[in-house]
CSV table of C-alpha atoms in Angstrom, one decimal:
chain,number,residue,atom,x,y,z
I,1,MET,CA,105.1,83.9,152.1
I,2,LEU,CA,103.7,83.5,148.7
I,3,PRO,CA,103.0,80.0,147.5
I,4,SER,CA,105.2,80.4,144.4
I,5,GLN,CA,108.1,81.4,146.6
I,6,THR,CA,107.9,78.4,148.9
I,7,PRO,CA,110.2,76.0,147.1
I,8,THR,CA,112.9,78.6,146.5
I,9,ILE,CA,112.9,80.1,150.0
I,10,SER,CA,112.7,76.6,151.6
I,11,ILE,CA,115.8,75.4,149.6
I,12,SER,CA,117.9,78.5,149.7
I,13,GLY,CA,116.6,80.3,152.8
I,14,SER,CA,119.6,79.6,155.1
I,15,PHE,CA,122.5,79.4,152.7
I,16,GLY,CA,125.0,81.7,154.2
I,17,THR,CA,128.3,81.9,156.0
I,18,GLY,CA,128.0,78.5,157.6
I,19,LEU,CA,127.9,76.7,154.3
I,20,ILE,CA,130.1,78.8,152.1
I,21,ILE,CA,132.9,79.8,154.6
I,22,GLY,CA,132.4,77.8,157.8
I,23,THR,CA,132.8,74.5,155.9
I,24,GLY,CA,136.4,75.4,155.5
I,25,GLN,CA,136.9,75.3,159.3
I,26,SER,CA,135.1,72.0,159.7
I,27,LEU,CA,137.2,70.5,156.9
I,28,LEU,CA,140.4,71.9,158.4
I,29,HIS,CA,139.7,70.6,161.9
I,30,GLY,CA,137.9,67.3,161.1
I,31,GLY,CA,138.9,66.2,157.7
I,32,PRO,CA,136.5,65.1,154.9
I,33,GLY,CA,135.3,61.9,156.7
I,34,SER,CA,134.5,63.6,160.0
I,35,GLN,CA,132.9,66.5,158.1
I,36,LEU,CA,130.6,64.2,156.0
I,37,ILE,CA,129.5,62.2,159.0
I,38,ALA,CA,128.8,65.4,161.0
I,39,TYR,CA,126.7,66.9,158.2
I,40,ILE,CA,124.7,63.7,157.8
I,41,VAL,CA,123.9,63.4,161.5
I,42,MET,CA,123.2,67.0,162.0
I,43,GLY,CA,121.1,67.1,158.8
I,44,GLY,CA,118.8,64.4,160.3
I,45,ASN,CA,118.6,66.3,163.5
I,46,VAL,CA,117.5,69.5,161.8
I,47,TYR,CA,114.9,67.6,159.7
I,48,ASN,CA,113.4,66.2,162.9
I,49,VAL,CA,113.1,69.7,164.3
I,50,MET,CA,111.4,70.9,161.2
I,51,THR,CA,108.9,68.0,161.1
I,52,ALA,CA,108.1,68.7,164.8
I,53,LEU,CA,107.4,72.3,164.0
I,54,ALA,CA,105.4,71.4,161.0
I,55,GLU,CA,103.1,69.2,163.0
I,56,MET,CA,102.3,72.0,165.5
I,57,ALA,CA,101.9,74.6,162.7
I,58,THR,CA,99.5,72.5,160.6
I,59,TYR,CA,97.4,71.6,163.6
I,60,ALA,CA,97.2,75.1,165.2
I,61,PRO,CA,98.6,77.9,163.0
I,62,MET,CA,99.9,80.9,165.0
I,63,ASP,CA,101.3,84.3,164.0
I,64,GLN,CA,103.6,84.3,167.0
I,65,GLY,CA,106.1,81.7,165.7
I,66,PHE,CA,108.3,79.6,168.0
I,67,PRO,CA,107.6,81.7,171.2
I,68,GLY,CA,103.9,81.3,170.7
I,69,TYR,CA,104.1,77.5,170.7
I,70,ALA,CA,106.4,77.5,173.7
I,71,THR,CA,103.9,79.7,175.6
I,72,ARG,CA,100.9,77.7,174.6
I,73,TYR,CA,102.1,74.2,175.0
I,74,ALA,CA,105.0,74.4,177.6
I,75,ASP,CA,105.4,77.5,179.8
I,76,PRO,CA,104.9,81.2,179.2
I,77,ALA,CA,108.4,81.7,180.7
I,78,LEU,CA,109.8,79.4,178.0
I,79,GLY,CA,108.0,81.5,175.4
I,80,PHE,CA,109.6,84.7,176.8
I,81,ALA,CA,113.0,83.1,176.9
I,82,THR,CA,112.6,81.7,173.3
I,83,GLY,CA,111.6,85.1,171.9
I,84,TYR,CA,114.6,86.9,173.3
I,85,ASN,CA,116.9,84.0,172.4
I,86,TYR,CA,115.7,84.2,168.9
I,87,TRP,CA,116.2,87.9,168.8
I,88,CYS,CA,119.8,87.6,170.3
I,89,LYS,CA,120.6,85.0,167.6
I,90,TYR,CA,119.8,87.3,164.8
I,91,ILE,CA,121.5,90.4,166.0
I,92,VAL,CA,124.7,88.4,166.5
I,93,VAL,CA,124.5,86.6,163.2
I,94,LEU,CA,124.0,90.0,161.5
I,95,ALA,CA,127.5,91.0,162.6
I,96,ASN,CA,128.8,87.5,161.7
I,97,ASN,CA,127.4,87.8,158.1
I,98,LEU,CA,128.9,91.3,157.7
I,99,THR,CA,132.2,90.0,158.9
I,100,ALA,CA,132.0,87.2,156.3
I,101,SER,CA,131.4,89.8,153.6
I,102,GLY,CA,134.7,91.4,154.7
I,103,LEU,CA,136.4,88.1,154.5
I,104,ILE,CA,135.2,87.5,151.0
I,105,ILE,CA,136.4,91.0,149.9
I,106,ARG,CA,139.9,90.3,151.4
I,107,TYR,CA,140.3,87.7,148.7
I,108,TRP,CA,141.2,90.7,146.6
I,109,ARG,CA,142.2,93.3,149.1
I,110,ALA,CA,143.9,91.7,152.1
I,111,ASP,CA,145.6,95.0,153.0
I,112,LEU,CA,142.3,96.6,154.0
I,113,ASN,CA,140.7,96.1,157.4
I,114,VAL,CA,137.4,94.1,157.4
I,115,GLY,CA,135.8,96.9,159.3
I,116,ILE,CA,135.7,99.1,156.2
I,117,TRP,CA,133.6,96.5,154.3
I,118,ILE,CA,131.3,96.0,157.3
I,119,THR,CA,130.4,99.7,157.0
I,120,VAL,CA,130.1,99.7,153.2
I,121,PHE,CA,127.7,96.7,153.2
I,122,ALA,CA,125.7,97.5,156.3
I,123,ILE,CA,124.3,100.6,154.7
I,124,PRO,CA,122.4,98.9,151.8
I,125,VAL,CA,121.3,96.0,154.0
I,126,ILE,CA,119.7,98.4,156.5
I,127,ILE,CA,118.1,100.5,153.7
I,128,ILE,CA,116.3,97.5,152.2
I,129,ASN,CA,114.7,96.8,155.6
I,130,LEU,CA,113.3,100.4,155.7
I,131,PHE,CA,110.9,99.7,152.9
I,132,GLN,CA,107.7,97.7,152.8
I,133,VAL,CA,108.0,93.9,153.4
I,134,LYS,CA,107.2,93.4,149.7
I,135,VAL,CA,110.6,94.8,148.7
I,136,PHE,CA,112.3,92.5,151.2
I,137,GLY,CA,110.4,89.5,150.0
I,138,GLU,CA,111.2,90.1,146.3
I,139,SER,CA,114.9,90.8,147.0
I,140,GLN,CA,115.1,87.5,149.0
I,141,PHE,CA,113.3,85.6,146.3
I,142,LEU,CA,115.7,86.9,143.7
I,143,ALA,CA,118.7,86.2,145.9
I,144,GLY,CA,117.3,82.7,146.5
I,145,TRP,CA,117.6,81.9,142.8
I,146,ILE,CA,121.1,83.3,142.6
I,147,LYS,CA,122.1,81.2,145.6
I,148,LEU,CA,120.6,78.0,144.0
I,149,PHE,CA,122.5,78.7,140.7
I,150,VAL,CA,125.8,79.5,142.4
I,151,MET,CA,125.7,76.5,144.8
I,152,THR,CA,124.8,74.1,142.0
I,153,MET,CA,127.6,75.5,140.0
I,154,LEU,CA,130.1,75.1,142.9
I,155,ILE,CA,129.1,71.5,143.5
I,156,ILE,CA,129.4,70.6,139.9
I,157,ILE,CA,132.8,72.2,139.6
I,158,CYS,CA,134.1,70.4,142.7
I,159,LEU,CA,132.8,67.1,141.3
I,160,VAL,CA,134.4,67.7,137.9
I,161,ARG,CA,137.7,68.6,139.5
I,162,SER,CA,137.7,65.4,141.5
I,163,LEU,CA,136.8,63.2,138.6
I,164,SER,CA,138.9,64.7,135.8
I,165,ASN,CA,142.7,64.5,135.1
I,166,ASN,CA,144.5,67.3,137.0
I,167,ASP,CA,147.9,68.5,136.0
I,168,GLY,CA,148.8,65.2,134.4
I,169,GLN,CA,148.7,63.5,137.8
I,170,GLY,CA,145.6,61.5,137.1
I,171,ARG,CA,142.2,61.6,138.6
I,172,ILE,CA,141.9,62.9,142.2
I,173,GLY,CA,138.9,60.8,143.2
I,174,PHE,CA,139.4,59.9,146.9
I,175,ARG,CA,143.1,60.7,146.9
I,176,TYR,CA,142.7,63.3,149.6
I,177,TRP,CA,140.8,60.8,151.7
I,178,ARG,CA,143.9,58.6,151.7
I,179,ASP,CA,146.6,61.3,151.9
I,180,PRO,CA,146.5,63.2,154.1
I,181,GLY,CA,143.5,61.1,155.3
I,182,ALA,CA,139.8,61.1,155.9
I,183,PHE,CA,140.0,62.1,159.6
I,184,ALA,CA,142.1,65.0,160.8
I,185,GLU,CA,143.7,65.4,164.2
I,186,TYR,CA,142.7,68.4,166.2
I,187,LEU,CA,144.5,69.7,169.3
I,188,GLU,CA,145.7,66.3,170.3
I,189,PRO,CA,147.5,63.5,168.4
I,190,GLY,CA,146.2,60.0,167.7
I,191,ALA,CA,142.7,58.7,168.3
I,192,LEU,CA,141.8,61.4,170.8
I,193,GLY,CA,142.8,64.1,168.2
I,194,ARG,CA,140.6,62.5,165.5
I,195,PHE,CA,137.7,62.4,167.9
I,196,LEU,CA,138.2,66.0,168.8
I,197,GLY,CA,138.4,66.8,165.1
I,198,PHE,CA,135.1,65.1,164.5
I,199,TRP,CA,133.4,67.0,167.4
I,200,ALA,CA,134.8,70.3,166.0
I,201,ALA,CA,133.3,69.4,162.6
I,202,PHE,CA,130.0,68.4,164.3
I,203,THR,CA,129.6,71.7,166.2
I,204,GLN,CA,130.4,73.6,163.1
I,205,SER,CA,127.8,71.7,161.1
I,206,ALA,CA,125.3,72.9,163.7
I,207,PHE,CA,126.3,76.5,162.8
I,208,ALA,CA,125.9,75.7,159.1
I,209,TYR,CA,122.4,74.4,159.6
I,210,VAL,CA,121.2,77.1,162.0
I,211,GLY,CA,118.6,79.2,160.2
I,212,CYS,CA,117.0,76.2,158.4
I,213,GLU,CA,114.0,76.7,160.8
I,214,VAL,CA,113.5,80.3,159.6
I,215,VAL,CA,111.0,79.1,157.0
I,216,GLY,CA,109.0,77.8,159.9
I,217,ALA,CA,108.6,81.3,161.3
I,218,ALA,CA,106.3,82.0,158.3
I,219,PHE,CA,104.2,78.8,158.6
I,220,GLY,CA,101.5,80.8,160.4
I,221,GLU,CA,101.2,83.1,157.3
I,222,ALA,CA,100.8,80.2,154.8
I,223,GLY,CA,97.6,80.3,152.9
I,224,ASN,CA,97.0,76.6,152.3
I,225,LEU,CA,98.5,74.9,155.4
I,226,LYS,CA,97.9,71.3,154.3
I,227,LYS,CA,99.7,71.9,151.0
I,228,GLU,CA,102.3,74.6,151.7
I,229,ILE,CA,103.9,73.3,154.9
I,230,PRO,CA,104.4,69.7,153.8
I,231,GLN,CA,105.9,71.2,150.6
I,232,ALA,CA,108.2,73.4,152.6
I,233,ILE,CA,109.4,70.3,154.6
I,234,LYS,CA,109.9,68.3,151.4
I,235,TRP,CA,112.1,71.0,149.9
I,236,THR,CA,114.0,71.4,153.1
I,237,PHE,CA,114.8,67.7,153.0
I,238,TYR,CA,116.1,68.2,149.4
I,239,ARG,CA,118.2,71.1,150.5
I,240,ILE,CA,119.8,69.1,153.3
I,241,VAL,CA,120.7,66.1,151.1
I,242,VAL,CA,121.8,67.9,147.9
I,243,PHE,CA,123.4,71.1,149.0
I,244,TYR,CA,124.7,70.3,152.5
I,245,ILE,CA,125.5,66.6,152.6
I,246,PHE,CA,126.5,66.1,148.9
I,247,GLY,CA,128.1,69.6,148.9
I,248,VAL,CA,130.6,68.8,151.7
I,249,PHE,CA,131.1,65.4,150.2
I,250,VAL,CA,132.4,66.8,146.9
I,251,LEU,CA,134.2,69.6,148.7
I,252,GLY,CA,136.2,66.9,150.7
I,253,MET,CA,137.2,65.3,147.4
I,254,ALA,CA,138.3,68.5,145.7
I,255,ILE,CA,140.7,69.9,148.3
I,256,PRO,CA,142.7,68.4,151.2
I,257,TYR,CA,142.2,69.5,154.8
I,258,THR,CA,145.9,70.5,154.8
I,259,ASP,CA,145.4,73.3,152.3
I,260,ASP,CA,147.0,76.4,153.7
I,261,MET,CA,144.3,78.7,152.3
I,262,LEU,CA,141.5,77.3,154.5
I,263,LEU,CA,140.1,79.6,157.2
I,264,GLY,CA,142.4,79.5,160.2
I,265,ALA,CA,145.0,77.3,158.5
I,266,SER,CA,147.8,79.8,159.1
I,267,HIS,CA,148.4,83.3,160.5
I,268,LYS,CA,148.7,84.9,157.1
I,269,LYS,CA,146.2,87.5,156.3
I,270,THR,CA,145.3,85.9,153.0
I,271,SER,CA,144.5,82.5,154.6
I,272,ALA,CA,141.1,83.6,155.9
I,273,SER,CA,139.9,85.4,152.8
I,274,ALA,CA,138.1,82.8,150.7
I,275,SER,CA,135.4,80.2,150.7
I,276,PRO,CA,136.7,76.6,150.5
I,277,PHE,CA,134.6,76.2,147.3
I,278,VAL,CA,136.5,79.2,145.8
I,279,ILE,CA,139.8,77.5,146.9
I,280,ALA,CA,138.7,74.4,145.1
I,281,ILE,CA,138.1,76.4,141.9
I,282,LYS,CA,141.4,78.2,142.3
I,283,ARG,CA,143.3,74.9,142.7
I,284,ALA,CA,141.6,73.7,139.5
I,285,GLY,CA,143.4,76.5,137.7
I,286,ILE,CA,140.2,78.0,136.1
I,287,SER,CA,141.1,81.6,135.4
I,288,MET,CA,138.7,84.4,136.3
I,289,LEU,CA,136.1,81.9,137.7
I,290,PRO,CA,137.3,82.2,141.3
I,291,ASP,CA,136.9,85.9,141.2
I,292,ILE,CA,133.4,85.7,139.7
I,293,THR,CA,132.4,83.0,142.2
I,294,ASN,CA,133.8,84.9,145.1
I,295,GLY,CA,131.8,88.0,144.1
I,296,SER,CA,128.6,85.9,143.7
I,297,LEU,CA,129.1,84.6,147.3
I,298,LEU,CA,128.6,88.2,148.5
I,299,VAL,CA,124.9,87.7,147.5
I,300,PHE,CA,124.8,84.8,150.1
I,301,VAL,CA,126.0,86.8,153.0
I,302,LEU,CA,124.3,90.1,152.2
I,303,SER,CA,121.0,88.3,151.6
I,304,ALA,CA,121.5,86.6,155.0
I,305,ALA,CA,122.3,89.9,156.7
I,306,SER,CA,119.2,91.5,155.3
I,307,SER,CA,117.1,88.5,156.7
I,308,ASP,CA,118.8,89.0,160.0
I,309,ILE,CA,117.5,92.5,160.4
I,310,TYR,CA,114.1,91.6,159.1
I,311,VAL,CA,113.6,88.6,161.5
I,312,SER,CA,115.2,90.3,164.6
I,313,ALA,CA,113.0,93.4,164.1
I,314,ARG,CA,109.8,91.4,163.7
I,315,THR,CA,110.7,89.3,166.7
I,316,LEU,CA,111.3,92.5,168.8
I,317,TYR,CA,108.0,93.9,167.5
I,318,ALA,CA,106.2,90.7,168.5
I,319,LEU,CA,107.7,90.9,172.0
I,320,ALA,CA,106.6,94.5,172.4
I,321,LYS,CA,103.1,93.5,171.3
I,322,ARG,CA,103.0,91.0,174.1
I,323,SER,CA,104.3,93.6,176.6
I,324,GLN,CA,107.6,91.9,176.8
I,325,ALA,CA,109.6,94.7,175.3
I,326,PRO,CA,109.4,98.6,175.5
I,327,LYS,CA,106.2,100.0,173.9
I,328,ILE,CA,108.1,102.1,171.4
I,329,PHE,CA,108.9,98.9,169.4
I,330,ARG,CA,105.2,98.4,168.8
I,331,ARG,CA,105.1,101.4,166.5
I,332,THR,CA,104.8,101.0,162.7
I,333,VAL,CA,104.9,103.5,159.9
I,334,HIS,CA,101.3,104.7,159.3
I,335,ALA,CA,99.8,105.7,156.0
I,336,ALA,CA,100.1,109.4,155.0
I,337,LYS,CA,97.1,111.5,155.4
I,338,ARG,CA,95.5,112.6,152.1
I,339,ARG,CA,96.3,116.3,151.3
I,340,GLU,CA,93.6,118.6,150.0
I,341,ASP,CA,95.5,119.5,146.9
I,342,GLY,CA,96.2,115.8,146.2
I,343,LYS,CA,99.9,116.3,145.8
I,344,PRO,CA,102.0,114.0,148.1
I,345,THR,CA,105.1,115.5,149.7
I,346,PHE,CA,108.4,113.7,149.9
I,347,ARG,CA,107.6,112.7,153.5
I,348,ASP,CA,104.3,111.3,152.2
I,349,ARG,CA,106.2,109.2,149.7
I,350,LEU,CA,108.5,107.9,152.4
I,351,ARG,CA,105.5,106.8,154.4
I,352,SER,CA,104.0,105.0,151.5
I,353,TRP,CA,107.3,103.2,150.8
I,354,SER,CA,107.6,102.2,154.5
I,355,PHE,CA,104.0,101.6,155.3
I,356,GLY,CA,103.6,98.9,158.0
I,357,VAL,CA,107.3,98.6,158.8
I,358,PRO,CA,108.1,98.6,162.6
I,359,MET,CA,110.6,101.3,162.1
I,360,PRO,CA,111.9,101.7,165.7
I,361,ALA,CA,112.5,98.0,165.9
I,362,VAL,CA,114.3,97.9,162.5
I,363,LEU,CA,116.6,100.9,163.5
I,364,PHE,CA,117.4,99.5,166.9
I,365,CYS,CA,118.3,96.0,165.6
I,366,SER,CA,120.3,97.5,162.8
I,367,VAL,CA,122.6,99.2,165.3
I,368,PHE,CA,124.0,95.8,166.3
I,369,PHE,CA,126.0,95.6,163.1
I,370,LEU,CA,128.6,97.5,165.1
I,371,LEU,CA,129.5,94.3,166.8
I,372,GLY,CA,131.4,93.5,163.6
I,373,TYR,CA,133.9,96.2,164.5
I,374,LEU,CA,135.5,93.7,166.9
I,375,ASN,CA,137.6,92.9,163.8
I,376,VAL,CA,139.5,96.1,164.3
I,377,SER,CA,141.3,94.8,167.4
I,378,LYS,CA,141.5,91.1,166.6
I,379,SER,CA,142.1,89.0,163.5
I,380,SER,CA,139.0,88.3,161.3
I,381,ALA,CA,139.4,84.6,161.6
I,382,THR,CA,139.3,84.8,165.4
I,383,VAL,CA,136.3,87.1,165.5
I,384,PHE,CA,134.5,84.9,163.0
I,385,GLY,CA,135.1,82.0,165.3
I,386,TYR,CA,133.7,83.9,168.3
I,387,PHE,CA,130.5,84.7,166.3
I,388,VAL,CA,130.2,81.1,165.2
I,389,SER,CA,130.2,79.9,168.8
I,390,LEU,CA,127.6,82.5,169.8
I,391,VAL,CA,125.3,81.8,166.9
I,392,THR,CA,125.6,78.0,167.3
I,393,VAL,CA,124.4,78.2,170.9
I,394,PHE,CA,121.6,80.7,170.2
I,395,GLY,CA,120.4,78.6,167.2
I,396,ALA,CA,120.6,75.3,169.1
I,397,LEU,CA,118.6,76.8,172.0
I,398,ASN,CA,115.9,77.7,169.4
I,399,TRP,CA,115.8,74.0,168.4
I,400,ILE,CA,115.6,73.0,172.1
I,401,SER,CA,112.6,75.3,172.6
I,402,ILE,CA,110.8,73.9,169.5
I,403,LEU,CA,111.5,70.3,170.6
I,404,ILE,CA,110.3,70.9,174.2
I,405,SER,CA,107.2,72.6,172.9
I,406,TYR,CA,106.5,69.7,170.5
I,407,ILE,CA,107.1,67.0,173.2
I,408,LYS,CA,104.6,68.8,175.4
I,409,PHE,CA,102.2,69.2,172.5
I,410,SER,CA,102.4,65.4,171.8
I,411,ARG,CA,101.7,64.7,175.5
I,412,GLY,CA,98.7,67.0,175.3
I,413,LEU,CA,97.3,65.1,172.3
I,414,ALA,CA,97.7,61.8,174.2
I,415,ALA,CA,96.1,63.2,177.4
I,416,GLN,CA,93.1,64.5,175.6
I,417,GLY,CA,92.6,61.4,173.4
I,418,ILE,CA,93.5,63.0,170.1
I,419,ARG,CA,95.1,60.3,167.8
I,420,ARG,CA,98.1,61.1,165.6
I,421,SER,CA,96.1,59.8,162.6
I,422,GLU,CA,93.9,62.9,163.0
I,423,LEU,CA,96.8,65.4,162.5
I,424,PRO,CA,96.9,67.2,159.2
I,425,TYR,CA,100.6,66.4,158.9
I,426,ARG,CA,102.7,63.7,160.6
I,427,GLY,CA,106.4,63.8,160.7
I,428,PRO,CA,108.4,60.6,160.1
I,429,LEU,CA,109.4,58.8,163.3
I,430,GLN,CA,107.7,61.4,165.4
I,431,PRO,CA,107.3,61.9,168.4
I,432,TYR,CA,110.2,59.6,169.1
I,433,ALA,CA,112.6,61.5,166.8
I,434,ALA,CA,112.0,64.6,168.9
I,435,TYR,CA,113.6,63.0,172.0
I,436,TYR,CA,116.6,61.9,169.9
I,437,SER,CA,117.1,65.3,168.5
I,438,LEU,CA,116.7,66.9,172.0
I,439,GLY,CA,119.6,64.8,173.2
I,440,VAL,CA,121.8,65.5,170.2
I,441,THR,CA,121.1,69.3,170.3
I,442,SER,CA,121.7,69.4,174.1
I,443,ALA,CA,125.1,67.7,173.6
I,444,VAL,CA,126.1,70.3,171.0
I,445,ILE,CA,125.2,73.1,173.4
I,446,LEU,CA,127.0,71.6,176.4
I,447,PHE,CA,130.2,70.7,174.5
I,448,ASN,CA,130.3,73.6,171.9
I,449,GLY,CA,133.2,75.2,173.7
I,450,PHE,CA,135.3,72.1,174.5
I,451,ASP,CA,138.4,73.5,172.8
I,452,SER,CA,138.5,76.4,175.3
I,453,PHE,CA,139.6,74.0,178.0
I,454,ILE,CA,142.3,72.1,176.1
I,455,HIS,CA,146.0,73.0,176.6
I,456,LYS,CA,145.3,76.6,177.8
I,457,PHE,CA,142.1,78.0,179.0
I,458,ASP,CA,140.7,80.5,176.4
I,459,ALA,CA,138.5,82.9,178.3
I,460,SER,CA,137.1,84.6,175.2
I,461,ARG,CA,136.2,81.3,173.5
I,462,PHE,CA,134.6,80.1,176.8
I,463,VAL,CA,132.5,83.2,177.2
I,464,THR,CA,131.2,83.2,173.6
I,465,SER,CA,130.5,79.4,173.8
I,466,TYR,CA,128.4,79.6,176.9
I,467,ILE,CA,127.1,83.1,177.4
I,468,GLY,CA,124.0,82.2,175.3
I,469,ILE,CA,123.0,79.5,177.9
I,470,VAL,CA,123.3,82.1,180.7
I,471,ILE,CA,121.1,84.6,178.8
I,472,TYR,CA,118.5,81.9,178.0
I,473,LEU,CA,118.2,80.6,181.6
I,474,ALA,CA,118.2,84.1,183.0
I,475,ASN,CA,115.3,85.1,180.8
I,476,TYR,CA,113.4,82.0,181.6
I,477,LEU,CA,113.9,82.1,185.4
I,478,GLY,CA,113.4,85.8,185.6
I,479,TRP,CA,110.1,85.8,183.8
I,480,LYS,CA,109.0,82.7,185.8
I,481,PHE,CA,109.9,84.4,189.1
I,482,PHE,CA,108.2,87.8,188.3
I,483,LYS,CA,105.1,86.4,186.5
I,484,LYS,CA,104.7,83.2,188.6
I,485,THR,CA,104.2,81.1,185.5
I,486,ARG,CA,103.6,77.4,185.5
I,487,TRP,CA,104.1,74.5,183.1
I,488,VAL,CA,101.0,73.8,181.1
I,489,LYS,CA,99.3,70.5,182.1
I,490,PRO,CA,98.7,68.2,179.2
I,491,ALA,CA,95.0,67.6,180.2
I,492,LEU,CA,94.3,71.3,180.3
I,493,MET,CA,96.3,72.3,177.2
I,494,ASP,CA,94.5,74.5,174.6
I,495,LEU,CA,94.3,72.3,171.5
I,496,GLU,CA,91.2,73.8,170.1
I,497,SER,CA,91.5,77.5,169.4
I,498,ASN,CA,93.6,79.1,166.7
I,499,ASN,CA,95.1,82.6,166.9
I,500,ASN,CA,94.1,85.4,164.6
I,501,LYS,CA,96.8,86.0,162.1
I,502,GLU,CA,98.5,89.4,161.8
I,503,VAL,CA,101.1,89.9,159.2
I,504,ILE,CA,103.3,93.0,159.7
I,505,GLY,CA,103.6,95.0,156.5
I,506,GLY,CA,101.8,92.4,154.3
I,507,PRO,CA,102.7,88.9,153.1
I,508,VAL,CA,106.3,87.9,152.4
């Protein structure tokens, strides 16, 4: 990661389907009050995860990311499970983001199947990842600025709509907080329904925040650790407060949770076709702007889809380097041999464009975009919900691995007499905040699929809500059984040596 790109990537890195589309589901199920509380609590939870990761990264930078810290400070089996969990998360969210691109297009063409757009958009996303990492980094940096501009514009428009006179009916203000109300009922009437509505909004907020930790994967590649990592954490905090918390606050003022255009609000094909922010603009009666904004939101999901292939491929490459995946995924594109006549062939040019790219890993991970074709047999809103459940669990399990690694790291410091005042970076309220976040994240994982048990057992919803836990535990227990690994003892923990850095394809 280049230093000049740190603020932009730290702020806009994880803007995607969770924020621009998933917020419609949380508003529908929980209402504006539940949604705001959920995003505040979850935002604090994610910030704790990031500061925990930053403490480890500044003290002992590694090029192996989250699995490396789990292996070094906790248990090699946990590192193995973390690596594959991280890989699983990104191959699933790839299909989710391409599904979201189809939902956005259906704002204009509800008569066409989402599968068509999954194919159309998957091709350029895959092609970008076939080139050197410099191309990917520059495209993400440009997309980051577009995301910042669009999100800022959306928040301002929602705020103006809420504070201005609309259709001669006076200022909206907090009208929708009073009628239909701040807290929606979900699945059950009364107080129980409002609690279930809050929990639905809470689990969805976890999906929206999943990916915030991706900037931490590049901590090991930072040039000036003491400067760049605290800066990344600071900008992450700004992103949480301004774009997530304040964003859902003004969104809850701009449209009611009873709006029939929200994702999943009805069975009409057009109901699941737009971001709630676009709905707010449309309700404001601003001509052409909803179309322009909806088109701009494609940048969000396609940028995220490109990141999904990049991260999943590099994760698979790293697993192969540690002999935890087939050897073929270790291969990268080598430089072309110099010809005697000095004239490069087309194949030579391709090699120069893709030098350093782990091509087998990229191509293998790209194949998983085919999961998006589940839309052919089920409604887009239903499939989107399945992917949300899967990604939420995989993402939350990543947080669990980071927090467990950090707690073990803190115990190692104490056991070896290293004071926290000696750390290059110290997170607020740490290490106690890590225990709190471990409890919150565990609750999200365990109760993510609560609605599959209510009224009628939903087998599909149950499987997508909990299959991630099964995969995670199977990887952990399997590796522990075959490799006979043990938990690292705090007194014997390696807190001195640093890994040599290896950046695949050059700096991002």
